[in-house]
mmCIF file of C-alpha atoms and ligand atoms in Angstrom:
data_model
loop_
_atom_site.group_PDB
_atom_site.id
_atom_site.type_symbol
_atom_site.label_atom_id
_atom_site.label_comp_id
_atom_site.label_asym_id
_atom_site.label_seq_id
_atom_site.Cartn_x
_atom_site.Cartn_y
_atom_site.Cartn_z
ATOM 1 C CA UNK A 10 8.472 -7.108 95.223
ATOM 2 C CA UNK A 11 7.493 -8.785 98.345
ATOM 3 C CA UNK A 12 8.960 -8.574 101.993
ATOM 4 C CA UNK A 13 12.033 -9.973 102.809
ATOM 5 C CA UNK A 14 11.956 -13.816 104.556
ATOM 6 C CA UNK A 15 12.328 -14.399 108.375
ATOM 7 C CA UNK A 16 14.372 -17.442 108.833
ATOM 8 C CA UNK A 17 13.901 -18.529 112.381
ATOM 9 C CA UNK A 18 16.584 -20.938 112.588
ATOM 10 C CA UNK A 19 19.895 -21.868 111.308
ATOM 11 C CA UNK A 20 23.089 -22.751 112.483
ATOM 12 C CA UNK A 21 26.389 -20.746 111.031
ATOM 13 C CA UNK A 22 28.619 -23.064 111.545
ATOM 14 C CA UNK A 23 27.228 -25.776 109.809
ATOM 15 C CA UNK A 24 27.101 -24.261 106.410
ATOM 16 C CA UNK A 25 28.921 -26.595 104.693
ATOM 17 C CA UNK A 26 27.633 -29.635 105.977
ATOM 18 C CA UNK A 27 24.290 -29.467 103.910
ATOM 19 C CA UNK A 28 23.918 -33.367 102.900
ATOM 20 C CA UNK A 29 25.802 -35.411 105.207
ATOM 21 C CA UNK A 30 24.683 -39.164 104.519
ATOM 22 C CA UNK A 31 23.279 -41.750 106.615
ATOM 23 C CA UNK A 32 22.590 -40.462 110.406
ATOM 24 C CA UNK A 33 19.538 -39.136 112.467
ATOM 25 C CA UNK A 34 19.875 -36.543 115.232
ATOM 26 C CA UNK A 35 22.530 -37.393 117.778
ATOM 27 C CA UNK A 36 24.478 -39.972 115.349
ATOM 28 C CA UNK A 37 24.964 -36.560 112.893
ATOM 29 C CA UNK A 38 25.990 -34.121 115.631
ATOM 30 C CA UNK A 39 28.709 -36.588 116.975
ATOM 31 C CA UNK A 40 29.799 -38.052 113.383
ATOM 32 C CA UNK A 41 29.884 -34.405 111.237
ATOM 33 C CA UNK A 42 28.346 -31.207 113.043
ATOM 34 C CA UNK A 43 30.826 -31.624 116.747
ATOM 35 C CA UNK A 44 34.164 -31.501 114.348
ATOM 36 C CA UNK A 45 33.278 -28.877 111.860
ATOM 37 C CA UNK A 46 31.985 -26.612 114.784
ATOM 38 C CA UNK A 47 35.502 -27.209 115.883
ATOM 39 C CA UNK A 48 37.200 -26.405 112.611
ATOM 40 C CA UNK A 49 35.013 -23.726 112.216
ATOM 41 C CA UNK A 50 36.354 -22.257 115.698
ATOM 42 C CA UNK A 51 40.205 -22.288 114.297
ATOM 43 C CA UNK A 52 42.080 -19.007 113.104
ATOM 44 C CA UNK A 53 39.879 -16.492 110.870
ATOM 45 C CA UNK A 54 37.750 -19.133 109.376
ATOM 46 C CA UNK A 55 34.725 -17.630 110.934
ATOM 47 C CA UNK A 56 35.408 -13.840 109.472
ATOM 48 C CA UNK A 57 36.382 -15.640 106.044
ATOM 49 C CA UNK A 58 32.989 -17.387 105.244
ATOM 50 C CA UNK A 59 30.481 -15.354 107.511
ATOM 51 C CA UNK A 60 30.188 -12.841 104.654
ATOM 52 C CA UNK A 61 29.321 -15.909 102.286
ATOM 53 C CA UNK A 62 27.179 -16.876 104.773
ATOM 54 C CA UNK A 63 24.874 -13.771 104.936
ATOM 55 C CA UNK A 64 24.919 -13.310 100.507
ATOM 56 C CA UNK A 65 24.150 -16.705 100.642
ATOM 57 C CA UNK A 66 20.553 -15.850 102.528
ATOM 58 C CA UNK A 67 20.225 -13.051 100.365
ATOM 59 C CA UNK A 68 19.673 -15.414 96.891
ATOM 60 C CA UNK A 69 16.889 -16.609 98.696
ATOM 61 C CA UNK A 70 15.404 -13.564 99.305
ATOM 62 C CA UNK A 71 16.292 -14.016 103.154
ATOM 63 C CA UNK A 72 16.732 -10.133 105.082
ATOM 64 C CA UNK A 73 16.241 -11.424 108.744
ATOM 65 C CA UNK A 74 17.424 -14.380 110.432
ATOM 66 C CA UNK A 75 18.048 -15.933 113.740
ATOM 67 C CA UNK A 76 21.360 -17.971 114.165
ATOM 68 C CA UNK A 77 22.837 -20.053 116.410
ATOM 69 C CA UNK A 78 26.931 -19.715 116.202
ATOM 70 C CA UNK A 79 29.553 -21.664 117.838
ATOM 71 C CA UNK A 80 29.898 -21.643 121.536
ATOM 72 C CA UNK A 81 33.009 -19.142 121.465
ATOM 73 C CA UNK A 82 33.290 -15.927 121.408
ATOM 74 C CA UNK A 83 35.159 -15.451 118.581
ATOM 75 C CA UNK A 84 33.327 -17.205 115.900
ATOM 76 C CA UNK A 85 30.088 -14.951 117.523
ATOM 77 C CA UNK A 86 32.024 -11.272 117.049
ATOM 78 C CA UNK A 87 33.308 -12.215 113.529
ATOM 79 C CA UNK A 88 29.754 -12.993 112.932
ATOM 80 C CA UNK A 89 28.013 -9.928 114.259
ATOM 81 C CA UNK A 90 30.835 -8.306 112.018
ATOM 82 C CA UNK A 91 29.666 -9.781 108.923
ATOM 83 C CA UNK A 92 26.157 -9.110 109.552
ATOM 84 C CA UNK A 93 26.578 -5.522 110.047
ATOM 85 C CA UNK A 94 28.911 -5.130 106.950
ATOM 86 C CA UNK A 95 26.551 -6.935 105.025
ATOM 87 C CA UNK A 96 23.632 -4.826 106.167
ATOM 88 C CA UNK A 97 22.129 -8.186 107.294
ATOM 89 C CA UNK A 98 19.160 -7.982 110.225
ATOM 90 C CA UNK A 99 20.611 -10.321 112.858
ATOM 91 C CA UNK A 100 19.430 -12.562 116.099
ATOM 92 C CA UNK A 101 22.762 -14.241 117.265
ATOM 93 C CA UNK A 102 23.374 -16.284 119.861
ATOM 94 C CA UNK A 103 26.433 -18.122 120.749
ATOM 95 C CA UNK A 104 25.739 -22.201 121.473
ATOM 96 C CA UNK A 105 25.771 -22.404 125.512
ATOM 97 C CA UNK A 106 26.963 -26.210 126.018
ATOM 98 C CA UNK A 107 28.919 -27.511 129.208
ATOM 99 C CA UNK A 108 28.341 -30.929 127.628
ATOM 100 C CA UNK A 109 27.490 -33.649 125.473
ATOM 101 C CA UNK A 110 30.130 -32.739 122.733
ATOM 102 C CA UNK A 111 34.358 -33.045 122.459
ATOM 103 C CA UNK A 112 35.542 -30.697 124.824
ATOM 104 C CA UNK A 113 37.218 -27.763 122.849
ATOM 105 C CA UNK A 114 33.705 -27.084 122.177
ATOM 106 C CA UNK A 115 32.422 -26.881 125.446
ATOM 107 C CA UNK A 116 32.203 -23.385 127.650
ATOM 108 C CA UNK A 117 31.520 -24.129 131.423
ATOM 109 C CA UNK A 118 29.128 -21.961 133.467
ATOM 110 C CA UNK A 119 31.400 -19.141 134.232
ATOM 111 C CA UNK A 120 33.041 -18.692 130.932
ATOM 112 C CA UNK A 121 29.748 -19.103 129.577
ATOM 113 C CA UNK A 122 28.221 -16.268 131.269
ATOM 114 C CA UNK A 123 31.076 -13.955 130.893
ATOM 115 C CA UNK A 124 31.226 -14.040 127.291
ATOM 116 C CA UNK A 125 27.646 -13.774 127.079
ATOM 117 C CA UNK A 126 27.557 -10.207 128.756
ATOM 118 C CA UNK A 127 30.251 -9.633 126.440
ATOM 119 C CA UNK A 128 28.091 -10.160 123.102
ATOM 120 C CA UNK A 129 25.167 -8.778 124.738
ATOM 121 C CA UNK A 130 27.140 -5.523 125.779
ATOM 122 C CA UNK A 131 28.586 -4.880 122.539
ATOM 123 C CA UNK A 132 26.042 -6.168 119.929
ATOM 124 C CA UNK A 133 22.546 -5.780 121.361
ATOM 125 C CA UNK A 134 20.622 -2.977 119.325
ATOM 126 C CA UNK A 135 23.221 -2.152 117.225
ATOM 127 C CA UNK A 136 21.865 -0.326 114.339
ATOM 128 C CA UNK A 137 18.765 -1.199 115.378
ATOM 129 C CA UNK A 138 19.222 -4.386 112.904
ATOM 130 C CA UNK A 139 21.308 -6.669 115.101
ATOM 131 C CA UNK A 140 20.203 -8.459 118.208
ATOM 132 C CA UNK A 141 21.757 -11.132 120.616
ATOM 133 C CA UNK A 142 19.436 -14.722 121.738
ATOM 134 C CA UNK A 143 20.136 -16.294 124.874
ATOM 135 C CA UNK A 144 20.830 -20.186 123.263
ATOM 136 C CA UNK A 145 21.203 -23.186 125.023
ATOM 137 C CA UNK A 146 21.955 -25.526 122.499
ATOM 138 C CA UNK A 147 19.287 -28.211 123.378
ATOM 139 C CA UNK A 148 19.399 -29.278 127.179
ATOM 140 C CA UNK A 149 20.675 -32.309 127.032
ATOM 141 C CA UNK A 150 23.815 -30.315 126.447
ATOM 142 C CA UNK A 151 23.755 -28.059 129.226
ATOM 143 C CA UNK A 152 24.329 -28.561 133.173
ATOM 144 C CA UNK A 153 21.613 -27.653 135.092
ATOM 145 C CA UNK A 154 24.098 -24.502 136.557
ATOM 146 C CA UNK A 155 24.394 -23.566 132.821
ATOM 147 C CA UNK A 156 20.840 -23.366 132.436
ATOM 148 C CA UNK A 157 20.308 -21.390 135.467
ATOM 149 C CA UNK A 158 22.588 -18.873 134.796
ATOM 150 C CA UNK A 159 20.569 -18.735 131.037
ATOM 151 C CA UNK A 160 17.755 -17.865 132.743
ATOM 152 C CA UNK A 161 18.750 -15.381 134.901
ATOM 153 C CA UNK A 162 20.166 -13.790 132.120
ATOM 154 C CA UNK A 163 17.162 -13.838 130.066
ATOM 155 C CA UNK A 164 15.447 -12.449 133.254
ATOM 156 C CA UNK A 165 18.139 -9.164 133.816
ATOM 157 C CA UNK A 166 17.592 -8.534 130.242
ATOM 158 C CA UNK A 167 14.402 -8.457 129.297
ATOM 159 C CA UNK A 168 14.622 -7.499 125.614
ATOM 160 C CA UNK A 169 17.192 -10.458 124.834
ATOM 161 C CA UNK A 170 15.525 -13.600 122.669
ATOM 162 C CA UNK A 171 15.847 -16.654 123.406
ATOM 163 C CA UNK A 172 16.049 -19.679 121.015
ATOM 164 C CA UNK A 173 17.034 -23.318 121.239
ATOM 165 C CA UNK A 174 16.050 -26.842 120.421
ATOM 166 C CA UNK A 175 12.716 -28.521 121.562
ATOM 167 C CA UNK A 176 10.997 -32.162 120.474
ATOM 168 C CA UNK A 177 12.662 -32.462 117.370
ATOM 169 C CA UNK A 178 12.999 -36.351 117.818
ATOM 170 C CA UNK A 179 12.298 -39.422 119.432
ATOM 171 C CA UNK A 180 15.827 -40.210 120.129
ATOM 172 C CA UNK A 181 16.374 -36.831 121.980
ATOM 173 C CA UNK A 182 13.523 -37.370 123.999
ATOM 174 C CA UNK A 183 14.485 -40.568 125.609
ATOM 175 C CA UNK A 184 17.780 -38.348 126.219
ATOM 176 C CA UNK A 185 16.312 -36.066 128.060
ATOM 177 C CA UNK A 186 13.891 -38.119 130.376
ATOM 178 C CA UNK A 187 17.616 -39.794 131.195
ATOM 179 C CA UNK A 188 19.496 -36.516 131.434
ATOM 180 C CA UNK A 189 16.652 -34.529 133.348
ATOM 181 C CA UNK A 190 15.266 -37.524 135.523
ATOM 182 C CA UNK A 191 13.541 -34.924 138.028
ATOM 183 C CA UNK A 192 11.951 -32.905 135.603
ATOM 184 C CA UNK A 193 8.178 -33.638 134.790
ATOM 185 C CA UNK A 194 9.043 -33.017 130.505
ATOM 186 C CA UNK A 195 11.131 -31.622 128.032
ATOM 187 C CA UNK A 196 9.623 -28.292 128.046
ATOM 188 C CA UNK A 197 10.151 -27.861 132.041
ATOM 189 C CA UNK A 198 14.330 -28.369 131.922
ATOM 190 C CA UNK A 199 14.022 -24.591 129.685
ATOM 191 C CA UNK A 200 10.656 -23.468 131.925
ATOM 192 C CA UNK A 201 11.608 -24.011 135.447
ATOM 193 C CA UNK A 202 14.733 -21.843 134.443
ATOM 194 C CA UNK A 203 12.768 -19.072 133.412
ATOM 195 C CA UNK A 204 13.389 -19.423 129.527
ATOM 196 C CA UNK A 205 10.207 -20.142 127.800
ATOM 197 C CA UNK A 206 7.853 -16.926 127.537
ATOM 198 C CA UNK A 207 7.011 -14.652 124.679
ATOM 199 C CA UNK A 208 10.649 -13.711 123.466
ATOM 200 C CA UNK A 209 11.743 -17.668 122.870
ATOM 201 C CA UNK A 210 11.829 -19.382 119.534
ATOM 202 C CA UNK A 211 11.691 -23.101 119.970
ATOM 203 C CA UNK A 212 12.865 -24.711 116.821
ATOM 204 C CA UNK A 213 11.208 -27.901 115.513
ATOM 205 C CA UNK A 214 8.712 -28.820 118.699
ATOM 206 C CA UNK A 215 7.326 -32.130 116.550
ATOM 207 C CA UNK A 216 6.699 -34.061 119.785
ATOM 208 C CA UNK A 217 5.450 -31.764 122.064
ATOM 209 C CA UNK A 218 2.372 -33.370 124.288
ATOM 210 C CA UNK A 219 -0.523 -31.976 125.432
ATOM 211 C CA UNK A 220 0.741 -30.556 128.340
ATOM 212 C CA UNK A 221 3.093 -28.834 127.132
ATOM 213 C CA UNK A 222 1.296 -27.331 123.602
ATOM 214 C CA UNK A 223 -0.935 -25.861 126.205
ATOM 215 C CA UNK A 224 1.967 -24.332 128.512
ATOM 216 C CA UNK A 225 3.892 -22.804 125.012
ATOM 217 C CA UNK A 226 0.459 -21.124 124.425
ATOM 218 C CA UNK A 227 0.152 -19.878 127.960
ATOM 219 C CA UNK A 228 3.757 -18.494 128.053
ATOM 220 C CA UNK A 229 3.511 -17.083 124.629
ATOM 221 C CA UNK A 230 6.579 -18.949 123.247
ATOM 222 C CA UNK A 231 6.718 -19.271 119.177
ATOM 223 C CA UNK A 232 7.807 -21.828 117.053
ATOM 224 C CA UNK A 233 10.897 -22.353 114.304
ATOM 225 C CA UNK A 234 9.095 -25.162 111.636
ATOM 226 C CA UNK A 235 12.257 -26.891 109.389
ATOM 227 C CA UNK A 236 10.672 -29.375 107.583
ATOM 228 C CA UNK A 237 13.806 -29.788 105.305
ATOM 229 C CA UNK A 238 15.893 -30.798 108.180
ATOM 230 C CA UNK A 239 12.837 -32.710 109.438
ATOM 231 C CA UNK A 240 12.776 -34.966 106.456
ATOM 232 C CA UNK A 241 16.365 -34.920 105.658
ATOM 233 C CA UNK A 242 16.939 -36.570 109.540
ATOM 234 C CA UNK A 243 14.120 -38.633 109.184
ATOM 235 C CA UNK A 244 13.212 -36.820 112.767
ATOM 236 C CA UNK A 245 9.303 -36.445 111.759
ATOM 237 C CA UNK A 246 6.090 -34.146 110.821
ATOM 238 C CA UNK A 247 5.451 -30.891 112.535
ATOM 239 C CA UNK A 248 1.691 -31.114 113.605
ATOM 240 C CA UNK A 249 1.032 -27.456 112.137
ATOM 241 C CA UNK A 250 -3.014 -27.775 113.293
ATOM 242 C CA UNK A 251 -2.480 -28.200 117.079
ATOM 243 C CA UNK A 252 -0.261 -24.965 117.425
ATOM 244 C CA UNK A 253 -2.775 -23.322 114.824
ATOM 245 C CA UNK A 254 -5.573 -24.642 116.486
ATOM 246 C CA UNK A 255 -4.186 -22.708 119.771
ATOM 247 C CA UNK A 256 -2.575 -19.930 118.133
ATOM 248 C CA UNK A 257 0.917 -20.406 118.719
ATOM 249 C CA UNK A 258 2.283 -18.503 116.247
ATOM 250 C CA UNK A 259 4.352 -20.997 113.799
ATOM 251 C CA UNK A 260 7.269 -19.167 111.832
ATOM 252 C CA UNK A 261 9.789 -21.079 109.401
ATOM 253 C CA UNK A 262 13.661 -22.479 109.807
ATOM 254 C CA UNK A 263 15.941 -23.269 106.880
ATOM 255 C CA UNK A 264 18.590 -25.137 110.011
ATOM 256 C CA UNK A 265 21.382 -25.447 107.539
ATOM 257 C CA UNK A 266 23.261 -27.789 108.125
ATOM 258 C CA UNK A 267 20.681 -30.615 108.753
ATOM 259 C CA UNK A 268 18.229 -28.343 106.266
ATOM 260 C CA UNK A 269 18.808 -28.889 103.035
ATOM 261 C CA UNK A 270 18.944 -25.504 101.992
ATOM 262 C CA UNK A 271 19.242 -22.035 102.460
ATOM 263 C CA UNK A 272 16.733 -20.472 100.760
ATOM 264 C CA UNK A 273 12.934 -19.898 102.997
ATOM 265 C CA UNK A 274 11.427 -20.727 99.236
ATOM 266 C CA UNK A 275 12.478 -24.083 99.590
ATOM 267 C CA UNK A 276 11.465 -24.345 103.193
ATOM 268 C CA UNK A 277 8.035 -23.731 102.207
ATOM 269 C CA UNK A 278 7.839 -26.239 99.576
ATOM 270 C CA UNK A 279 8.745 -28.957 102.334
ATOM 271 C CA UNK A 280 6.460 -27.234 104.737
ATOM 272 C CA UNK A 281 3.344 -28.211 102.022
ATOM 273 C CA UNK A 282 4.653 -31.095 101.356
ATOM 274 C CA UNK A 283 4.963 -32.502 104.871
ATOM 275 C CA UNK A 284 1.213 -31.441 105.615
ATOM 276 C CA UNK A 285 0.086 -33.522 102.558
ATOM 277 C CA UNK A 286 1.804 -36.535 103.776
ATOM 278 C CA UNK A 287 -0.019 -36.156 107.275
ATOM 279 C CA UNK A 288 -3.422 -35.613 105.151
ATOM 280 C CA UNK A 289 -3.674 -32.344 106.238
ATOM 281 C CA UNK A 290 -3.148 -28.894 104.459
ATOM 282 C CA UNK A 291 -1.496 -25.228 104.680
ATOM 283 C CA UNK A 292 -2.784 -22.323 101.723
ATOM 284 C CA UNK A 293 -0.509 -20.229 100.018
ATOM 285 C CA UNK A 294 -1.417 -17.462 102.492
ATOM 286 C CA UNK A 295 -0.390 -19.309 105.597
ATOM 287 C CA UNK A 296 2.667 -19.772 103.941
ATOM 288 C CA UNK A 297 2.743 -16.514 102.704
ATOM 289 C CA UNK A 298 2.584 -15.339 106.116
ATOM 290 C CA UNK A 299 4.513 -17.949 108.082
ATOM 291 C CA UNK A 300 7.942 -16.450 105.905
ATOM 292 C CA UNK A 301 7.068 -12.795 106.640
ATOM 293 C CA UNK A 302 4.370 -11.561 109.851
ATOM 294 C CA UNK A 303 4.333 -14.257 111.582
ATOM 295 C CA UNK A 304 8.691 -14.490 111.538
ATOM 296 C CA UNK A 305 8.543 -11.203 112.788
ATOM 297 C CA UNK A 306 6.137 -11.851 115.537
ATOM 298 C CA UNK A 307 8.240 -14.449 116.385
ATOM 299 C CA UNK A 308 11.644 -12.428 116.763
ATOM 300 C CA UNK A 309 9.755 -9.574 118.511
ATOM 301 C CA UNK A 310 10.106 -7.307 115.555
ATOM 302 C CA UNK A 311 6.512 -7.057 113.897
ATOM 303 C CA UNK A 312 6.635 -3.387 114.732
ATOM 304 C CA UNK A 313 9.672 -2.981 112.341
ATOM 305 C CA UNK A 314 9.182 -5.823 109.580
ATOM 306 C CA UNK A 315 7.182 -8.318 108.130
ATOM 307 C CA UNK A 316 5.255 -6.428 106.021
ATOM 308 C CA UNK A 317 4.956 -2.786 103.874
ATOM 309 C CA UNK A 318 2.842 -1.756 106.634
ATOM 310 C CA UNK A 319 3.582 2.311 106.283
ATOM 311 C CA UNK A 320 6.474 3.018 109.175
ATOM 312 C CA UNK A 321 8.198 -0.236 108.960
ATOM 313 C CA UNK A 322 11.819 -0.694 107.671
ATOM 314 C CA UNK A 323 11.717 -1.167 104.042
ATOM 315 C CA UNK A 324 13.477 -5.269 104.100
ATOM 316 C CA UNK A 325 12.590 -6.043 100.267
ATOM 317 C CA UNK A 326 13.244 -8.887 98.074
ATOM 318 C CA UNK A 327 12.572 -8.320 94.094
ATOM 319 C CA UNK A 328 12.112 -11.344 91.421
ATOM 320 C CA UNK A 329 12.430 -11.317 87.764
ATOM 321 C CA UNK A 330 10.672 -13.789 86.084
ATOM 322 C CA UNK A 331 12.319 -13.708 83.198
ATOM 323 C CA UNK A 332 15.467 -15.231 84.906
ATOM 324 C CA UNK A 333 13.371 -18.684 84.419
ATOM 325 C CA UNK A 334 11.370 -18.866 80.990
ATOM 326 C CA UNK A 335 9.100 -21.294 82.466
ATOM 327 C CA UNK A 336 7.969 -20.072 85.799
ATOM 328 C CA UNK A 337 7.316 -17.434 83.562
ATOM 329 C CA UNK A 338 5.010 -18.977 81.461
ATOM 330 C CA UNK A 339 3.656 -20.699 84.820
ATOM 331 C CA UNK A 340 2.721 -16.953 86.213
ATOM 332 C CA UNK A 341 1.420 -15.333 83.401
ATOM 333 C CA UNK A 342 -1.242 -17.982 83.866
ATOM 334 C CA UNK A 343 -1.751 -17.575 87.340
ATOM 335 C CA UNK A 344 -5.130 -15.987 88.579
ATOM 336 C CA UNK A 345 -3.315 -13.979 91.574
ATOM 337 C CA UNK A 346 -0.714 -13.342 93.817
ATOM 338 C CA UNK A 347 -0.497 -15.310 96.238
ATOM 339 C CA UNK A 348 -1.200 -18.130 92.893
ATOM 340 C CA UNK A 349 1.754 -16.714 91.716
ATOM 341 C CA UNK A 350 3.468 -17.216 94.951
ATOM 342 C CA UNK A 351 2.755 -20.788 95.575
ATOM 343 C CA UNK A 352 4.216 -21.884 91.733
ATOM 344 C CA UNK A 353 7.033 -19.608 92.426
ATOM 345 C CA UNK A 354 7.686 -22.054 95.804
ATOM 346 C CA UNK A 355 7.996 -25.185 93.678
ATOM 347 C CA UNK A 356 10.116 -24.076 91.107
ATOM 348 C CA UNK A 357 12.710 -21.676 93.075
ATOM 349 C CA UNK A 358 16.071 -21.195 91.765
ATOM 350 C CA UNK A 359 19.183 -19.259 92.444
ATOM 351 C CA UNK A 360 18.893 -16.164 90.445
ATOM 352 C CA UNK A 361 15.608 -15.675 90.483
ATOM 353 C CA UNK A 362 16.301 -12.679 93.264
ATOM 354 C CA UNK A 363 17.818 -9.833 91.345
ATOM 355 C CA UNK A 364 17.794 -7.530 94.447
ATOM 356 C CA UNK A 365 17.704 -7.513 98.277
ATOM 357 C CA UNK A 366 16.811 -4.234 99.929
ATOM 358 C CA UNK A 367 17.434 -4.187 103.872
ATOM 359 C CA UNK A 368 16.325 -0.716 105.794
ATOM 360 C CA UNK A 369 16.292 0.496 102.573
ATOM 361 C CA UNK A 370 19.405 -0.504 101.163
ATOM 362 C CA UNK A 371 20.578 -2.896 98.500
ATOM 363 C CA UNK A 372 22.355 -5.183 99.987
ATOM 364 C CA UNK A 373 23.045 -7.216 97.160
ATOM 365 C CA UNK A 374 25.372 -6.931 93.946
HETATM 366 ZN ZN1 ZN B 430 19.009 -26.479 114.667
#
């Protein structure tokens, strides 16, 4: 038995568009993720495959996650729906973007804003297992009045999250020195607006400078690490020692679709494996942790999970080993837990989980 994952970051609507060939950043938005975000915005799709969606986390052992949805308003109830049928724990925020993108999936300011109260109003705290994030896709998709309004939102409620895109890669940043020519760097088109302090998750964050490491410290901002979607782009290798070095708290991101899966297992594999291509390292028990505490502390909710700390929700995940005859082997000659543990990363598969406990209850077959 060990605590259920915290995944930090992944994207609904992009579900199944794990493995598109052949593009980096902005080349796969425009060429696969724009048009399924718009076929995923027609009819009942959304309430058909959000249940999927939420077992699908589950396999991997996955009780908590943060999501971006589509920017409507649809697509965002049918997905608080699932989660709370499910049992799920939920952070969701509906994609703010006034451009950059085919139009049907754009929202300006004022529609924007008024479907925003409208999430916030009916999902925020509900069962005290499903919250609503504040998301501007990235900002080189938002208007500076879209932004604004973001931040004065985060601002009048001060318990909502806030999560978006930040650094991921080189591309994007020559975007944004473009897009944002009065703004001194990336990080100040989300600070100046008031949306980088100690509820905001920023996801990836591989080329943040000096500068602004040390301003994410100051404001108390966390960090979403995807290294599958990092390699799978090509976008680069999160520089895990200057945030630890400063004690930014890093927490992990599956970001299905550009991840390559959905389980946090697998995650952590590629989060080893990228620090031993940069020569550097990460121990079992920073992994451990980065998947469990340190997911909570970045969704505000340490005080309710993370870990069997008596008084916290019970969010469980239980393996059976003898779903795969050779991890088995594998374990019995492991010296110790969190030994045990870091095999179990490397040879993860589906089944493994037999159940998925979340405030107590199964939530799985
Ligand atoms: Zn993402």
């Amino acid at each position: 038995m060990l605590p259920g994952f915290v995944d930090t970051h992944i994207h609904f609507p992009q579900m199944f568009r794990v493995g598109c060939y052949g593009e980096s950043l902005l080349g796969w938005l425009e060429k696969y993720i724009f048009p399924e975000e718009e076929r995923m915005s027609q009819g009942n799709l959304a309430a058909k495959y959000s249940p999927l969606f939420f077992r699908e986390l589950f396999k991997g052992g996955t009780t908590t996650s943060m999501i971006v949805s589509n920017s409507d308003l649809k697509t965002t109830h049918f997905l608080f729906e699932a989660a709370k049928a499910t049992g799920a724990r939920a952070i969701i925020g509906k994609a703010s973007m006034d451009r950059m993108g085919p139009k049907s999936i754009l929202r300006g300011t004022a529609q924007d804003q008024e479907e925003t109260y409208q999430l916030i109003e009916k999902w925020h705290g509900e069962a005290e297992r499903l919250y609503y994030a504040i998301t501007p896709r990235f900002s080189p998709a938002c208007s500076l009045k879209t932004l604004k309004m973001l931040g004065q939102l985060s601002q009048e409620y001060p318990t909502l999250r806030v999560q978006t895109h930040f650094a991921e890669t080189l591309e994007e940043l020559k975007l944004v020195r473009e897009s944002f020519p009065n703004f001194k760097d990336y990080l100040a088109t989300y600070e100046e607006h008031g949306l980088i302090h100690s509820r905001t998750v920023l996801a990836h964050a591989i080329f943040a400078t000096s500068h602004e490491l040390k301003r994410i410290k100051t404001r108390g901002a966390h960090i979403s690490h995807c290294p599958t979607s990092n390699m799978f782009l090509g976008s680069g290798l999160y520089p895990l020692e200057k945030f630890s070095q400063q004690k930014t708290v890093t927490s992990i991101g599956t970001d299905v679709g550009a991840g390559t899966s959905f389980s946090i297992w697998s995650s952590l594999a590629a989060a080893y494996q990228v620090q031993r291509l940069r020569g550097g390292d990460i121990t079992p028990g920073q992994l451990f942790h980065m998947a469990t505490l340190s997911g909570a502390q970045a969704l505000g909710l340490e005080d309710h999970i993370g870990n069997f700390n008596a008084g916290k929700f019970a969010d469980v995940q239980v393996l059976d080993w003898s779903k795969s005859p050779i991890l088995r082997k594998n374990i019995e000659h492991s010296q110790n837990p969190l030994e045990r543990f870091f095999a179990t990363l490397f040879q993860f598969e589906r089944g493994l989980i037999s159940d998925v406990f979340i405030q107590g209850k199964k939530v799985t077959d």
